PDB file of C-alpha atoms in Angstrom:
ATOM      1  CA  MET A 118      -3.412 -18.229  19.499  1.00 46.00           C
ATOM      2  CA  ALA A 119      -3.634 -20.107  15.840  1.00 51.00           C
ATOM      3  CA  LEU A 120      -1.752 -17.751  14.510  1.00 58.00           C
ATOM      4  CA  ASN A 121       1.955 -19.279  15.252  1.00 59.00           C
ATOM      5  CA  ALA A 122       5.269 -18.945  15.391  1.00 72.00           C
ATOM      6  CA  GLU A 123       6.392 -20.808  12.112  1.00 66.00           C
ATOM      7  CA  LEU A 124       3.947 -18.174  10.352  1.00 67.00           C
ATOM      8  CA  LEU A 125       5.226 -15.069  11.790  1.00 79.00           C
ATOM      9  CA  LYS A 126       8.250 -16.077  10.516  1.00 80.00           C
ATOM     10  CA  ILE A 127       6.897 -16.107   7.074  1.00 88.00           C
ATOM     11  CA  LEU A 128       4.184 -13.581   6.197  1.00 93.00           C
ATOM     12  CA  VAL A 129       5.823  -9.695   5.520  1.00 95.00           C
ATOM     13  CA  CYS A 130       4.214  -6.326   5.604  1.00 96.00           C
ATOM     14  CA  PRO A 131       2.622  -5.642   2.377  1.00 95.00           C
ATOM     15  CA  LYS A 132       3.840  -2.234   2.518  1.00 95.00           C
ATOM     16  CA  CYS A 133       7.194  -2.138   3.669  1.00 96.00           C
ATOM     17  CA  LYS A 134       8.017  -6.098   2.299  1.00 95.00           C
ATOM     18  CA  GLY A 135       9.574  -5.627   6.142  1.00 95.00           C
ATOM     19  CA  GLU A 136       9.448  -7.817   9.351  1.00 93.00           C
ATOM     20  CA  ILE A 137       5.982  -7.778  11.596  1.00 94.00           C
ATOM     21  CA  HIS A 138       5.198  -9.410  14.577  1.00 92.00           C
ATOM     22  CA  LEU A 139       2.621  -9.679  17.115  1.00 91.00           C
ATOM     23  CA  ASN A 140       1.114  -7.473  19.322  1.00 90.00           C
ATOM     24  CA  GLY A 141       0.424  -8.307  23.290  1.00 88.00           C
ATOM     25  CA  SER A 142      -2.930  -7.793  22.876  1.00 88.00           C
ATOM     26  CA  GLN A 143      -2.532 -10.343  20.163  1.00 86.00           C
ATOM     27  CA  ASP A 144      -4.797  -9.560  17.725  1.00 89.00           C
ATOM     28  CA  GLY A 145      -3.333  -7.753  15.462  1.00 91.00           C
ATOM     29  CA  LEU A 146       0.318  -8.196  13.388  1.00 93.00           C
ATOM     30  CA  VAL A 147       2.726  -4.946  13.879  1.00 94.00           C
ATOM     31  CA  CYS A 148       4.956  -3.551  11.125  1.00 95.00           C
ATOM     32  CA  LYS A 149       7.176  -1.248  13.263  1.00 94.00           C
ATOM     33  CA  ALA A 150       8.403   0.216  10.604  1.00 95.00           C
ATOM     34  CA  CYS A 151       5.119   1.435   8.955  1.00 96.00           C
ATOM     35  CA  SER A 152       3.872   2.621  12.722  1.00 96.00           C
ATOM     36  CA  LEU A 153       0.382  -0.433  10.971  1.00 96.00           C
ATOM     37  CA  MET A 154      -1.417  -2.976  12.824  1.00 96.00           C
ATOM     38  CA  TYR A 155      -2.582  -5.402  10.826  1.00 95.00           C
ATOM     39  CA  PRO A 156      -5.592  -6.685  12.611  1.00 93.00           C
ATOM     40  CA  ILE A 157      -6.507 -10.532  13.090  1.00 90.00           C
ATOM     41  CA  VAL A 158      -9.273 -11.552  12.587  1.00 87.00           C
ATOM     42  CA  ASP A 159     -10.651 -14.936  13.669  1.00 83.00           C
ATOM     43  CA  GLU A 160      -7.485 -15.530  13.482  1.00 83.00           C
ATOM     44  CA  ILE A 161      -6.996 -14.373  10.024  1.00 86.00           C
ATOM     45  CA  PRO A 162      -4.490 -11.964   9.897  1.00 89.00           C
ATOM     46  CA  VAL A 163      -5.979  -9.387   7.475  1.00 90.00           C
ATOM     47  CA  MET A 164      -3.368  -7.962   5.961  1.00 92.00           C
ATOM     48  CA  LEU A 165      -4.585  -4.907   3.187  1.00 93.00           C
ATOM     49  CA  ILE A 166      -2.505  -2.337   3.570  1.00 93.00           C
ATOM     50  CA  GLU A 167      -5.753  -0.061   3.507  1.00 92.00           C
ATOM     51  CA  GLU A 168      -7.999  -1.473   6.619  1.00 92.00           C
ATOM     52  CA  ALA A 169      -4.681  -1.257   8.330  1.00 95.00           C
ATOM     53  CA  LYS A 170      -4.758   0.896  11.494  1.00 95.00           C
ATOM     54  CA  PRO A 171      -1.654   3.592  12.624  1.00 96.00           C
ATOM     55  CA  ILE A 172      -0.491   3.045  15.416  1.00 91.00           C
ATOM     56  CA  PRO A 173       1.971   5.486  17.680  1.00 80.00           C
ATOM     57  CA  PRO A 174       5.903   4.752  17.550  1.00 68.00           C
ATOM     58  CA  GLU A 175       5.351   4.109  21.566  1.00 64.00           C
ATOM     59  CA  ALA A 176       2.146   1.393  21.144  1.00 62.00           C
ATOM     60  CA  HIS A 177       4.688  -0.979  18.367  1.00 58.00           C
ATOM     61  CA  GLU A 178       4.642  -3.813  21.458  1.00 56.00           C
TER      62      GLU A 178
ATOM     63  CA  MET B 165     -27.404 -36.214 -16.003  1.00 89.00           C
ATOM     64  CA  SER B 166     -25.157 -33.527 -13.686  1.00 91.00           C
ATOM     65  CA  GLU B 167     -26.000 -30.258 -13.476  1.00 94.00           C
ATOM     66  CA  PRO B 168     -23.244 -27.481 -14.839  1.00 94.00           C
ATOM     67  CA  ARG B 169     -22.292 -25.337 -12.247  1.00 92.00           C
ATOM     68  CA  ALA B 170     -20.305 -22.184 -12.386  1.00 92.00           C
ATOM     69  CA  PRO B 171     -17.038 -23.256 -10.274  1.00 92.00           C
ATOM     70  CA  ASP B 172     -16.654 -20.862  -7.198  1.00 94.00           C
ATOM     71  CA  PRO B 173     -14.628 -17.885  -8.038  1.00 97.00           C
ATOM     72  CA  ALA B 174     -10.842 -18.147  -6.586  1.00 98.00           C
ATOM     73  CA  LYS B 175      -8.385 -16.891  -4.710  1.00 98.00           C
ATOM     74  CA  LEU B 176      -5.220 -16.056  -7.275  1.00 98.00           C
ATOM     75  CA  VAL B 177      -2.149 -16.880  -5.930  1.00 98.00           C
ATOM     76  CA  VAL B 178       1.095 -15.780  -7.284  1.00 98.00           C
ATOM     77  CA  GLY B 179       4.515 -16.985  -6.976  1.00 98.00           C
ATOM     78  CA  VAL B 180       7.625 -14.937  -8.359  1.00 98.00           C
ATOM     79  CA  PHE B 181      11.119 -15.198  -8.277  1.00 97.00           C
ATOM     80  CA  LEU B 182      14.275 -13.493  -9.340  1.00 97.00           C
ATOM     81  CA  SER B 183      18.329 -13.060  -8.990  1.00 96.00           C
ATOM     82  CA  ASP B 184      18.105  -9.351  -8.015  1.00 96.00           C
ATOM     83  CA  LYS B 185      15.803  -8.520  -4.829  1.00 96.00           C
ATOM     84  CA  GLN B 186      15.708  -4.959  -6.212  1.00 96.00           C
ATOM     85  CA  ARG B 187      13.705  -5.879  -8.773  1.00 96.00           C
ATOM     86  CA  PHE B 188      10.545  -7.190  -6.545  1.00 97.00           C
ATOM     87  CA  GLU B 189       9.193  -3.805  -6.463  1.00 96.00           C
ATOM     88  CA  ALA B 190       8.817  -2.942  -9.717  1.00 97.00           C
ATOM     89  CA  VAL B 191       7.020  -6.087 -10.681  1.00 97.00           C
ATOM     90  CA  PHE B 192       4.854  -6.372  -7.591  1.00 97.00           C
ATOM     91  CA  ASP B 193       3.393  -2.954  -8.261  1.00 96.00           C
ATOM     92  CA  ARG B 194       2.490  -4.372 -11.650  1.00 97.00           C
ATOM     93  CA  LEU B 195       0.818  -6.903 -10.882  1.00 98.00           C
ATOM     94  CA  VAL B 196      -0.860  -4.628  -7.831  1.00 97.00           C
ATOM     95  CA  GLY B 197      -2.045  -2.624 -10.964  1.00 97.00           C
ATOM     96  CA  CYS B 198      -3.501  -5.787 -12.898  1.00 98.00           C
ATOM     97  CA  PHE B 199      -5.050  -7.798 -10.450  1.00 98.00           C
ATOM     98  CA  GLY B 200      -5.677  -5.400  -7.194  1.00 97.00           C
ATOM     99  CA  PRO B 201      -4.212  -5.611  -4.085  1.00 95.00           C
ATOM    100  CA  ILE B 202      -2.614  -8.088  -2.107  1.00 95.00           C
ATOM    101  CA  ASP B 203      -3.294  -9.951   1.007  1.00 93.00           C
ATOM    102  CA  LEU B 204      -1.256 -12.783   1.942  1.00 95.00           C
ATOM    103  CA  LEU B 205       3.224 -11.476   0.795  1.00 96.00           C
ATOM    104  CA  SER B 206       5.268 -13.545   1.998  1.00 96.00           C
ATOM    105  CA  ARG B 207       8.873 -13.103   3.288  1.00 94.00           C
ATOM    106  CA  TRP B 208      11.542 -14.227   0.743  1.00 96.00           C
ATOM    107  CA  LEU B 209      11.793 -17.902   0.456  1.00 95.00           C
ATOM    108  CA  PRO B 210      14.942 -19.516  -1.143  1.00 93.00           C
ATOM    109  CA  PHE B 211      14.348 -21.214  -4.361  1.00 93.00           C
ATOM    110  CA  ASP B 212      16.699 -24.075  -4.560  1.00 91.00           C
ATOM    111  CA  CYS B 213      14.911 -27.217  -6.038  1.00 89.00           C
ATOM    112  CA  THR B 214      16.061 -27.028  -9.417  1.00 89.00           C
ATOM    113  CA  THR B 215      18.794 -25.543 -11.392  1.00 91.00           C
ATOM    114  CA  TYR B 216      16.938 -25.369 -14.825  1.00 92.00           C
ATOM    115  CA  TYR B 217      16.492 -20.930 -14.378  1.00 92.00           C
ATOM    116  CA  GLU B 218      20.343 -20.389 -13.028  1.00 90.00           C
ATOM    117  CA  ARG B 219      21.958 -20.008 -16.621  1.00 91.00           C
ATOM    118  CA  GLU B 220      18.957 -17.604 -17.994  1.00 93.00           C
ATOM    119  CA  MET B 221      18.515 -16.038 -15.189  1.00 93.00           C
ATOM    120  CA  GLY B 222      21.586 -16.246 -12.017  1.00 92.00           C
ATOM    121  CA  ARG B 223      22.019 -17.655  -9.282  1.00 92.00           C
ATOM    122  CA  PRO B 224      20.506 -17.711  -6.373  1.00 95.00           C
ATOM    123  CA  LEU B 225      17.102 -17.158  -6.617  1.00 96.00           C
ATOM    124  CA  PHE B 226      14.903 -16.475  -3.765  1.00 97.00           C
ATOM    125  CA  ARG B 227      11.199 -16.039  -4.211  1.00 97.00           C
ATOM    126  CA  ARG B 228       7.807 -14.615  -2.535  1.00 97.00           C
ATOM    127  CA  MET B 229       4.525 -15.497  -2.672  1.00 97.00           C
ATOM    128  CA  MET B 230       1.190 -13.566  -2.663  1.00 98.00           C
ATOM    129  CA  SER B 231      -2.697 -14.187  -3.530  1.00 98.00           C
ATOM    130  CA  PHE B 232      -4.372 -11.215  -3.966  1.00 97.00           C
ATOM    131  CA  GLU B 233      -7.970 -10.116  -2.047  1.00 95.00           C
ATOM    132  CA  SER B 234     -10.220 -10.190  -4.899  1.00 94.00           C
ATOM    133  CA  MET B 235     -11.425 -13.281  -6.238  1.00 96.00           C
ATOM    134  CA  ILE B 236     -10.836 -14.364  -9.729  1.00 98.00           C
ATOM    135  CA  ASP B 237     -12.893 -16.729 -12.447  1.00 97.00           C
ATOM    136  CA  PRO B 238     -10.710 -19.637 -12.101  1.00 98.00           C
ATOM    137  CA  ASP B 239     -11.496 -19.704 -16.123  1.00 97.00           C
ATOM    138  CA  THR B 240      -9.063 -16.889 -17.128  1.00 98.00           C
ATOM    139  CA  LEU B 241      -6.157 -18.469 -15.272  1.00 98.00           C
ATOM    140  CA  SER B 242      -5.057 -18.783 -19.424  1.00 98.00           C
ATOM    141  CA  GLU B 243      -5.070 -14.821 -19.377  1.00 98.00           C
ATOM    142  CA  ILE B 244      -3.571 -14.290 -16.477  1.00 98.00           C
ATOM    143  CA  LYS B 245      -0.929 -16.508 -17.296  1.00 98.00           C
ATOM    144  CA  TRP B 246      -0.952 -14.288 -20.491  1.00 98.00           C
ATOM    145  CA  THR B 247      -0.584 -11.171 -18.482  1.00 98.00           C
ATOM    146  CA  THR B 248       2.018 -12.474 -16.438  1.00 98.00           C
ATOM    147  CA  ASN B 249       3.915 -13.796 -19.491  1.00 98.00           C
ATOM    148  CA  GLY B 250       3.915  -9.998 -20.820  1.00 98.00           C
ATOM    149  CA  ILE B 251       5.382  -8.769 -17.312  1.00 98.00           C
ATOM    150  CA  GLU B 252       8.071 -11.572 -17.119  1.00 97.00           C
ATOM    151  CA  CYS B 253       8.696  -9.952 -21.034  1.00 97.00           C
ATOM    152  CA  ASP B 254       9.202  -6.737 -19.967  1.00 96.00           C
ATOM    153  CA  SER B 255      11.348  -7.874 -17.512  1.00 94.00           C
ATOM    154  CA  LYS B 256      14.380  -9.251 -19.925  1.00 95.00           C
ATOM    155  CA  GLU B 257      18.051  -8.422 -20.602  1.00 94.00           C
ATOM    156  CA  GLY B 258      19.575  -9.550 -23.285  1.00 93.00           C
ATOM    157  CA  GLY B 259      17.466 -11.455 -23.743  1.00 93.00           C
ATOM    158  CA  ARG B 260      17.034 -13.389 -20.461  1.00 95.00           C
ATOM    159  CA  ARG B 261      14.489 -12.921 -18.344  1.00 95.00           C
ATOM    160  CA  THR B 262      15.117 -11.534 -15.268  1.00 96.00           C
ATOM    161  CA  VAL B 263      11.758 -12.851 -13.653  1.00 97.00           C
ATOM    162  CA  ASN B 264       9.911 -15.671 -12.969  1.00 97.00           C
ATOM    163  CA  ILE B 265       6.184 -15.289 -12.142  1.00 98.00           C
ATOM    164  CA  ASP B 266       3.736 -18.565 -11.979  1.00 98.00           C
ATOM    165  CA  PRO B 267       0.407 -17.666 -11.360  1.00 98.00           C
ATOM    166  CA  GLY B 268      -1.886 -20.262 -10.132  1.00 98.00           C
ATOM    167  CA  TYR B 269      -5.375 -20.329  -8.705  1.00 98.00           C
ATOM    168  CA  LEU B 270      -6.724 -22.066  -5.217  1.00 98.00           C
ATOM    169  CA  LEU B 271     -10.193 -23.453  -4.302  1.00 98.00           C
ATOM    170  CA  ARG B 272     -11.299 -25.450  -1.153  1.00 97.00           C
ATOM    171  CA  GLU B 273     -10.703 -28.484  -3.067  1.00 98.00           C
ATOM    172  CA  ARG B 274      -7.024 -28.027  -5.398  1.00 98.00           C
ATOM    173  CA  PHE B 275      -4.591 -25.818  -6.126  1.00 98.00           C
ATOM    174  CA  VAL B 276      -3.774 -25.280  -9.671  1.00 98.00           C
ATOM    175  CA  LEU B 277      -1.088 -23.289 -11.688  1.00 98.00           C
ATOM    176  CA  ALA B 278      -1.005 -22.405 -14.687  1.00 98.00           C
ATOM    177  CA  THR B 279       2.050 -23.191 -17.148  1.00 97.00           C
ATOM    178  CA  GLY B 280       2.669 -22.921 -20.836  1.00 97.00           C
ATOM    179  CA  LYS B 281       4.712 -26.196 -20.534  1.00 96.00           C
ATOM    180  CA  ASN B 282       2.230 -29.591 -22.320  1.00 97.00           C
ATOM    181  CA  TYR B 283       2.659 -32.355 -20.012  1.00 96.00           C
ATOM    182  CA  ALA B 284       1.286 -36.066 -19.762  1.00 96.00           C
ATOM    183  CA  HIS B 285      -0.962 -34.473 -16.512  1.00 94.00           C
ATOM    184  CA  ARG B 286      -1.881 -31.042 -17.267  1.00 97.00           C
ATOM    185  CA  ILE B 287      -4.505 -30.014 -18.913  1.00 97.00           C
ATOM    186  CA  SER B 288      -4.761 -27.412 -22.054  1.00 98.00           C
ATOM    187  CA  ILE B 289      -7.055 -24.176 -20.645  1.00 98.00           C
ATOM    188  CA  GLY B 290      -6.899 -22.008 -24.165  1.00 97.00           C
ATOM    189  CA  LYS B 291      -4.354 -20.074 -25.396  1.00 97.00           C
ATOM    190  CA  GLY B 292      -1.549 -22.468 -24.868  1.00 98.00           C
ATOM    191  CA  ILE B 293      -1.548 -22.843 -21.539  1.00 98.00           C
ATOM    192  CA  TYR B 294      -2.261 -25.414 -19.597  1.00 98.00           C
ATOM    193  CA  ALA B 295      -3.428 -26.100 -15.534  1.00 98.00           C
ATOM    194  CA  ASP B 296      -0.910 -28.035 -13.290  1.00 98.00           C
ATOM    195  CA  LEU B 297      -3.615 -29.971 -10.503  1.00 98.00           C
ATOM    196  CA  THR B 298      -0.694 -28.973  -8.253  1.00 98.00           C
ATOM    197  CA  LEU B 299      -1.987 -29.685  -4.476  1.00 98.00           C
ATOM    198  CA  ILE B 300      -5.606 -31.641  -3.359  1.00 98.00           C
ATOM    199  CA  TYR B 301      -7.250 -30.417  -0.188  1.00 98.00           C
ATOM    200  CA  GLN B 302      -7.804 -33.657   1.614  1.00 98.00           C
ATOM    201  CA  ARG B 303      -7.750 -35.203   4.946  1.00 97.00           C
ATOM    202  CA  GLY B 304      -8.320 -31.386   6.657  1.00 97.00           C
ATOM    203  CA  ASP B 305      -4.352 -30.482   4.734  1.00 98.00           C
ATOM    204  CA  PHE B 306      -2.952 -30.325   1.007  1.00 98.00           C
ATOM    205  CA  GLN B 307      -1.622 -33.264  -0.235  1.00 98.00           C
ATOM    206  CA  THR B 308       1.122 -33.128  -3.127  1.00 98.00           C
ATOM    207  CA  LEU B 309       0.672 -35.906  -5.832  1.00 98.00           C
ATOM    208  CA  PRO B 310       3.328 -37.289  -8.156  1.00 97.00           C
ATOM    209  CA  TRP B 311       4.502 -34.746 -10.077  1.00 97.00           C
ATOM    210  CA  THR B 312       3.850 -32.160  -7.923  1.00 97.00           C
ATOM    211  CA  TYR B 313       6.468 -29.181  -8.634  1.00 95.00           C
ATOM    212  CA  PRO B 314       8.939 -30.184  -5.196  1.00 95.00           C
ATOM    213  CA  ASP B 315       9.188 -26.846  -4.101  1.00 95.00           C
ATOM    214  CA  TYR B 316       5.414 -26.542  -3.771  1.00 97.00           C
ATOM    215  CA  ALA B 317       5.766 -29.969  -1.807  1.00 97.00           C
ATOM    216  CA  GLN B 318       8.493 -28.060   0.916  1.00 95.00           C
ATOM    217  CA  GLU B 319       6.627 -26.784   4.493  1.00 94.00           C
ATOM    218  CA  ASN B 320       7.518 -22.813   3.914  1.00 93.00           C
ATOM    219  CA  ILE B 321       4.905 -22.933   0.750  1.00 96.00           C
ATOM    220  CA  LEU B 322       2.697 -25.358   2.053  1.00 96.00           C
ATOM    221  CA  GLN B 323       2.335 -22.993   5.134  1.00 93.00           C
ATOM    222  CA  PHE B 324       1.967 -19.818   2.844  1.00 95.00           C
ATOM    223  CA  LEU B 325      -0.348 -21.698   1.466  1.00 97.00           C
ATOM    224  CA  ARG B 326      -2.773 -23.296   4.270  1.00 95.00           C
ATOM    225  CA  LYS B 327      -3.304 -19.198   5.512  1.00 93.00           C
ATOM    226  CA  VAL B 328      -4.306 -18.480   1.719  1.00 96.00           C
ATOM    227  CA  ARG B 329      -7.216 -21.251   1.821  1.00 96.00           C
ATOM    228  CA  LYS B 330      -7.764 -20.724   5.646  1.00 94.00           C
ATOM    229  CA  LYS B 331      -8.889 -16.834   4.007  1.00 94.00           C
ATOM    230  CA  TYR B 332     -10.173 -17.876   1.535  1.00 97.00           C
ATOM    231  CA  VAL B 333     -12.285 -20.228   2.797  1.00 96.00           C
ATOM    232  CA  PHE B 334     -13.393 -17.283   5.353  1.00 93.00           C
ATOM    233  CA  ASP B 335     -13.992 -14.589   2.490  1.00 93.00           C
ATOM    234  CA  LEU B 336     -16.108 -17.345   0.388  1.00 93.00           C
ATOM    235  CA  ASP B 337     -18.160 -17.769   3.264  1.00 92.00           C
ATOM    236  CA  ARG B 338     -19.281 -14.480   4.064  1.00 87.00           C
ATOM    237  CA  ARG B 339     -20.081 -13.898   0.388  1.00 85.00           C
ATOM    238  CA  LYS B 340     -22.508 -17.165   0.464  1.00 84.00           C
ATOM    239  CA  SER B 341     -24.254 -15.225   3.877  1.00 84.00           C
ATOM    240  CA  ASP B 342     -23.795 -12.375   2.338  1.00 83.00           C
ATOM    241  CA  VAL B 343     -25.875 -13.574  -0.819  1.00 81.00           C
ATOM    242  CA  LEU B 344     -28.448 -15.409   1.021  1.00 81.00           C
ATOM    243  CA  ARG B 345     -28.739 -12.863   3.095  1.00 82.00           C
ATOM    244  CA  GLU B 346     -29.344 -10.190   0.514  1.00 80.00           C
ATOM    245  CA  GLY B 347     -31.106 -12.785  -0.820  1.00 77.00           C
ATOM    246  CA  ARG B 348     -29.516 -11.654  -4.500  1.00 71.00           C
ATOM    247  CA  ALA B 349     -27.839 -13.839  -6.984  1.00 65.00           C
ATOM    248  CA  PRO B 350     -24.132 -15.166  -6.898  1.00 60.00           C
ATOM    249  CA  GLU B 351     -22.167 -13.239  -8.875  1.00 58.00           C
TER     250      GLU B 351
END
């Protein structure tokens, strides 16, 4: 996965401006506070609020 | 003779710095209202390469970088700068700005910032605004120039811009392939 840890240190959730982290399958960036997953397409995070997928709280990892 | 061609649409990138982080949300909402949804937003980055703004805006200063989903016509950068100047003016307290907004655009080849300050390397783009060629993209990465603002040479900003560029190139290529597939004229 080319989406490196350094980059994750730079980006935040566009909705709450809080922390995000890579999900377990490494195909999305998760904001726990908003319960949203921003998909990663071709190694590019799609951080549009309207394209984020709601996730149940227990699925945050 | 070279054939004049319209430039590619560009990615709008805006840096916002301020002292009071609580003010960011209102500025962010104004920017989104003017330019549409953002697609990348940075965390707070230190703005500590210059003390130039501290007398007016206080210290320490913090910055967020953001890029917008919709692409812009590069020729509109001076108008965009006027818009962000208006937001800065609205933020004034006691005649002093509480927020500084730096709009620019990114193309495959370069990153350009808008400024109201003339200088030897800056080109007038109308309405009293100048274009500052801040970074060029060569040999697979952004390259600084002798006049590049020190903060835009910092790794955290460059990392952000690399990701913006990757998204931009992806969107631009998809847009061009859509045009070819549909057989319509480019916008």
